[in-house]
Amino acid sequence: MDIGKLKQRNRKSKEIILKALIYHGAGERAWEEKSKPVVKDATDAIVKVTKTTICGTDLHIMKGDVPEVPDGLTLGHEGVGVIAEAGSAVSGFKAGDRVLISCITSCGKCDACRKGMYSHCEKGGWILGHLIDGTQAEYVRIPHADTSLYHIPDGADEEALVMLSDILPTAFECGVLNGQVKPGDRVAIVGAGPIGLATLLTAQFYSPAEIIMIDTDANRLEAAKTLGATKLVNGNAVDEIMKLTDGKGVDVAVEAVGTPATFDICQSIVAPGGHIANVGVHGKSVNLHLEKLWASNITITTRLVDTVTTPMLLKTVQSGKLKPQKLITHRFALNQIMKAYDTFENAAKERALKVILSN
Amino acid sequence: MDIGKLKQRNRKSKEIILKALIYHGAGERAWEEKSKPVVKDATDAIVKVTKTTICGTDLHIMKGDVPEVPDGLTLGHEGVGVIAEAGSAVSGFKAGDRVLISCITSCGKCDACRKGMYSHCEKGGWILGHLIDGTQAEYVRIPHADTSLYHIPDGADEEALVMLSDILPTAFECGVLNGQVKPGDRVAIVGAGPIGLATLLTAQFYSPAEIIMIDTDANRLEAAKTLGATKLVNGNAVDEIMKLTDGKGVDVAVEAVGTPATFDICQSIVAPGGHIANVGVHGKSVNLHLEKLWASNITITTRLVDTVTTPMLLKTVQSGKLKPQKLITHRFALNQIMKAYDTFENAAKERALKVILSN
Amino acid sequence: MDIGKLKQRNRKSKEIILKALIYHGAGERAWEEKSKPVVKDATDAIVKVTKTTICGTDLHIMKGDVPEVPDGLTLGHEGVGVIAEAGSAVSGFKAGDRVLISCITSCGKCDACRKGMYSHCEKGGWILGHLIDGTQAEYVRIPHADTSLYHIPDGADEEALVMLSDILPTAFECGVLNGQVKPGDRVAIVGAGPIGLATLLTAQFYSPAEIIMIDTDANRLEAAKTLGATKLVNGNAVDEIMKLTDGKGVDVAVEAVGTPATFDICQSIVAPGGHIANVGVHGKSVNLHLEKLWASNITITTRLVDTVTTPMLLKTVQSGKLKPQKLITHRFALNQIMKAYDTFENAAKERALKVILSN
Amino acid sequence: MDIGKLKQRNRKSKEIILKALIYHGAGERAWEEKSKPVVKDATDAIVKVTKTTICGTDLHIMKGDVPEVPDGLTLGHEGVGVIAEAGSAVSGFKAGDRVLISCITSCGKCDACRKGMYSHCEKGGWILGHLIDGTQAEYVRIPHADTSLYHIPDGADEEALVMLSDILPTAFECGVLNGQVKPGDRVAIVGAGPIGLATLLTAQFYSPAEIIMIDTDANRLEAAKTLGATKLVNGNAVDEIMKLTDGKGVDVAVEAVGTPATFDICQSIVAPGGHIANVGVHGKSVNLHLEKLWASNITITTRLVDTVTTPMLLKTVQSGKLKPQKLITHRFALNQIMKAYDTFENAAKERALKVILSN
């Protein structure tokens, strides 16, 4: 009797199949069968995904812009769900607990984590749907569960919380906190896509006097208006903003697109003493006009979200100060995710901001 | 009787002549006679200059890089002296007071001044030896004297204090404070000229674990060694620094030269979560590698010195914690200033850092 | 001919008489004639008062609690008006300019002013209606006008702006900024008088999750409700607050009364890592329970308002983020000020918060 | 054969006996045999103690001032050692690793830990030698080892590192960081015992202009002099300090004793805008003079050390910026600990600061 083979057979026989949105190289995705994930390390948890969403970053991956994503990977780094199984070293969560999944995995132990810079965790960071299977599936394995998941308070709106996996902490940490938005400030947000609008929502935590949204899509600007923008600029951005600010420029310019042209707007409109907070994902270098800016007392920041503010954001959602569900425009069943991708890929035409997939 | 002519004659007869280092367009300077300055506004003070120095910026002016400087202007924005006359609205200084002249003129009233950003004072900023006659003369008119001069404590070393007009606050504010140097940090300073060395001196206020100086001039690196540098890098900077830091890079990179190449070193060696503090005066734009840095959680700052830390620096000099006189390599009489310029223009050959001109 | 007498007669003949609310020792006040103030120093401005108010501090003075106030002084340190005359050294204001008067006089030149701590200005601080004649009069002399007055923007609500002379910056600086209120925080404000309510208004700049108001006056708590309080506590404060916070206490406790009992509530409800921000004016020492708090990681702050945030507050009023006029409950003509004092002295019965006196 | 019984017998027979300094109620201690600790939770590590020390807090315990310490507990919360065994969930350490033991146990997962306030860890905090067996023994069990131990760099001075378990981070975090010591500041430290002297050492990280040490023990003041104090005050503290500071007081007053009288000195000498940083352990409440201080713009902080700066302190020791071994006056073998206690209990007479016990 070959015990090794027997064990293998047993394991295989126990293997459960689920459905997942799988990447097959640039432009190729499929809703396919895959083995249900199992606890590999004692600090893992297996989460049954109840709601997930699609991120602009997923579209970048689909375009082939993120070459380290391997063929066969399940995409997705956002979602809420229920703990199906917790590894033996997981102390804060047990089967049945409802959880918010952070897009950033944090071991809680390395130098970066101890400094609150979870994005640069030596064993984590952004790995879900990037280097390991992600959340656009019926189940997902979450490493370092104790420090990468959050309990969902009773009575919470789970759709709202899906927005807290990535887009809200990204906008808040990279845009608002790094931009140091203060009461009375003039803030300009370049880009009124989901991430720009999330910046708009969270900038209001600090009561700036003005929030100017810049975009070339009239629908998105209209959405910005309803979400709290005080001024809208569509085209001819630098001139318009200098006019709106009596030639003084803005205290905080948030780059929420990720192109040289939009970064350039930011460096043209920032006032002396001001901040440029980069949120956009850039594929090219930009031309920084130090010959003008060296004497301007400005601060430029970059950041991959650390999700260190997730507990704070949870409190603001629970208290009703933040209503991220306003960003949701479309809803699908999880098994309709191929169609959801189609919609999200045509966001302008479909007037889509964030889509929710429910399981 | 022509009263107009009489008045003119009277005025002329009262006009006193002094000597000053005068700019006559790119490459042209002269030690010439000029009318002694008089109080124009009630907030002015006339200071008899007892010691002054030459700044790297003066050399930029001489090269024609600062086109707004008019022909005929007296150069210089640093120095100490004695109040010769104080305007009627000057309340903090009187004739005979020994004073430190700030390179930045501050009205103390405008929005920028009230925020401590004197560099952007609506009526001041850097104007001495730039837009109005400067300190490389026997006398200088200081506008907004109450908020642009500092009393010299009894027993102070006046040569040391000349370094507090510009170079020390510039290094400290733009490099050390903006770079947020902390105890235990790894700091790299690109450029071991006077401003880089002043950054080296003031970075030690915060007890970083390492201060790596980068330059291609062996003499300057040698000077850096005696002033507290823990490591020296001469050539092949990026590779060397990554080797010295186990591939991690530095917490703070200070750009103290002002060229695309030196800025590029900074962006290549800064660790995630780190700071690039620009001190150098740039004549060209630089290529900012956002395609790499967007996710690196870094902060880039620019600043024209505000001289808001001058009182703090005065205390550290008085307490012996800071010895800026160590930067002085050459001394001349004020009327030898033409020769002093020659020396300073050949700084590498002459092994010159800062020169002192005494009157 | 007696020249001395002639001069005196001339002076007297030019002397203009106005009416002012004058302090005559504890419990004694009168609306009396007094010489109109004149420019004494070149930095003075004479302001025709158009609106003023009565502060809780004025009541303290009337009770004799502020013994340094001399008999014969005009009270009042708040108001808006129009420049009647500006001294020769005043550069930012001219006759006819509409101005907001800061309760704190700042020379803009001393060490304290240069650090933004105007409350401890060597030549100013709180002197109006305290050491020199104040604003409860037809005209007032404002020393150091350039740095103690603010231009009123066109179209501004002047009643709202009267609240920016003292009560709003006091609440914001001493309570909200010193308390470091953050999004998602639990804040408790002990005392729902005008200053506590102003703290409530400005705390909302930072989007705390909860603001609990504590008072024993049901009317004031009712007002707090309409101004944004999320919870009200009337009696049995410590127990109630610990219950409302699941035994955890609050992140920020603001003391807005000035008694040992109310300070004691604060130290009993502050959570580990939290802040106690003292706003109240205290006449007695308090018992600080270091035997409990030494290990609690708390921060206690005291502050006399610096009015350094007045420009920021002006922007928030102009942008509609702050509506301080909501604190106004009563309006009188300036010459009815004796009656206004009566009303304000019976604030509980009269349901008075802030009163406006118009001239 | 009963396997269960056999296992039990084996386990018991495997029980190893060690020696430990055991508390037997106020005034009673003994160097006694005890079972060697074993891994209870998968996150535990067993550390063979190579060096430990005695803390002032241990003396408090011996006096009966810390009633929650149970009879039979091994004392001690400081030390260095070698990992003897690591639980299965410990990922950062393995048997044979040399480690620094933090006096604060941190789970790394709870809200407090995620905010860097390890002192208030829900499962840890100060428990070693307080609620669970401590480090004054041949072996110690360290819960949450991954986040409560630090690797010792090669070549490090282990005696110096024992000072990093508690006294240095306590002095630095509670005194220097909370006191916000800045370059040029005037600092006063009340109490020149080990913790006051550790504050003196770490205050120098920030280059204050003056550090005034206050004590009534001439030997300790003498030690302070060699460790960097610029001025010494022995008796009549308030008057002396006001004289030394031209009546202005100090920017930072550190309370490093823990009595009402020493706290009182601090509140009498702090300048407007200054800080009182409490480090001392208090057994009684103090009288806080809010009737004087309410308008003084001061900040008072309390804190139990979080040991969040231990990595930074390790770097400063490694770089030679910090030499905590200077605090060590006496050395003993671990089995002489009863005598070491005798010495430390008579610190003044024995001129003892810190004692090292080696195993």
PDB file of C-alpha atoms in Angstrom, chain B residues 42-43 89-92 106-109 111 113-116 118 123 146-148 150 308 311 315, chain C residues 42-43 89-92 106-109 111 113-116 118 123 146-148 150 308 311 315:
ATOM      1  CA  ALA B  42       9.874 104.815   8.547  1.00  0.00           C
ATOM      2  CA  THR B  43      10.412 101.059   9.001  1.00  0.00           C
ATOM      3  CA  ALA B  89       8.640 103.349  13.046  1.00  0.00           C
ATOM      4  CA  VAL B  90      11.461 101.035  14.069  1.00  0.00           C
ATOM      5  CA  SER B  91      10.855 100.085  17.677  1.00  0.00           C
ATOM      6  CA  GLY B  92      13.206  97.193  18.333  1.00  0.00           C
ATOM      7  CA  SER B 106       9.979  90.145   6.283  1.00  0.00           C
ATOM      8  CA  CYS B 107       7.244  92.716   6.825  1.00  0.00           C
ATOM      9  CA  GLY B 108       5.792  90.666   9.682  1.00  0.00           C
ATOM     10  CA  LYS B 109       2.261  91.609   8.651  1.00  0.00           C
ATOM     11  CA  ASP B 111      -0.393  86.457   5.257  1.00  0.00           C
ATOM     12  CA  CYS B 113       4.740  86.347   7.255  1.00  0.00           C
ATOM     13  CA  ARG B 114       1.971  85.510   9.708  1.00  0.00           C
ATOM     14  CA  LYS B 115       2.320  81.886   8.638  1.00  0.00           C
ATOM     15  CA  GLY B 116       6.097  81.975   9.120  1.00  0.00           C
ATOM     16  CA  TYR B 118       8.827  84.954   5.244  1.00  0.00           C
ATOM     17  CA  LYS B 123       6.767  93.203   0.535  1.00  0.00           C
ATOM     18  CA  ASP B 146      12.164  95.236  13.150  1.00  0.00           C
ATOM     19  CA  THR B 147      11.370  91.915  11.562  1.00  0.00           C
ATOM     20  CA  SER B 148      14.439  91.500   9.361  1.00  0.00           C
ATOM     21  CA  TYR B 150      18.316  90.251  14.995  1.00  0.00           C
ATOM     22  CA  VAL B 308      12.134  81.516  10.687  1.00  0.00           C
ATOM     23  CA  PRO B 311      16.366  82.735  16.737  1.00  0.00           C
ATOM     24  CA  LYS B 315      20.620  79.926  20.663  1.00  0.00           C
TER      25      LYS B 315
ATOM     26  CA  ALA C  42       1.950 105.677  14.998  1.00  0.00           C
ATOM     27  CA  THR C  43       0.863 102.029  14.895  1.00  0.00           C
ATOM     28  CA  ALA C  89       2.926 103.659  10.656  1.00  0.00           C
ATOM     29  CA  VAL C  90      -0.218 101.687   9.844  1.00  0.00           C
ATOM     30  CA  SER C  91       0.211 100.310   6.348  1.00  0.00           C
ATOM     31  CA  GLY C  92      -2.534  97.741   5.969  1.00  0.00           C
ATOM     32  CA  SER C 106      -0.258  91.481  18.653  1.00  0.00           C
ATOM     33  CA  CYS C 107       2.818  93.579  17.896  1.00  0.00           C
ATOM     34  CA  GLY C 108       3.938  91.067  15.263  1.00  0.00           C
ATOM     35  CA  LYS C 109       7.574  91.579  16.212  1.00  0.00           C
ATOM     36  CA  ASP C 111       9.504  86.446  20.109  1.00  0.00           C
ATOM     37  CA  CYS C 113       4.385  86.889  18.087  1.00  0.00           C
ATOM     38  CA  ARG C 114       6.999  85.431  15.733  1.00  0.00           C
ATOM     39  CA  LYS C 115       6.137  82.015  17.165  1.00  0.00           C
ATOM     40  CA  GLY C 116       2.413  82.593  16.659  1.00  0.00           C
ATOM     41  CA  TYR C 118       0.147  86.309  20.208  1.00  0.00           C
ATOM     42  CA  LYS C 123       3.417  94.578  24.107  1.00  0.00           C
ATOM     43  CA  ASP C 146      -1.736  96.152  11.309  1.00  0.00           C
ATOM     44  CA  THR C 147      -1.410  92.921  13.232  1.00  0.00           C
ATOM     45  CA  SER C 148      -4.494  93.154  15.436  1.00  0.00           C
ATOM     46  CA  TYR C 150      -8.559  91.952   9.914  1.00  0.00           C
ATOM     47  CA  VAL C 308      -3.650  82.883  15.082  1.00  0.00           C
ATOM     48  CA  PRO C 311      -7.707  84.098   8.914  1.00  0.00           C
ATOM     49  CA  LYS C 315     -12.339  81.571   5.260  1.00  0.00           C
TER      50      LYS C 315
END
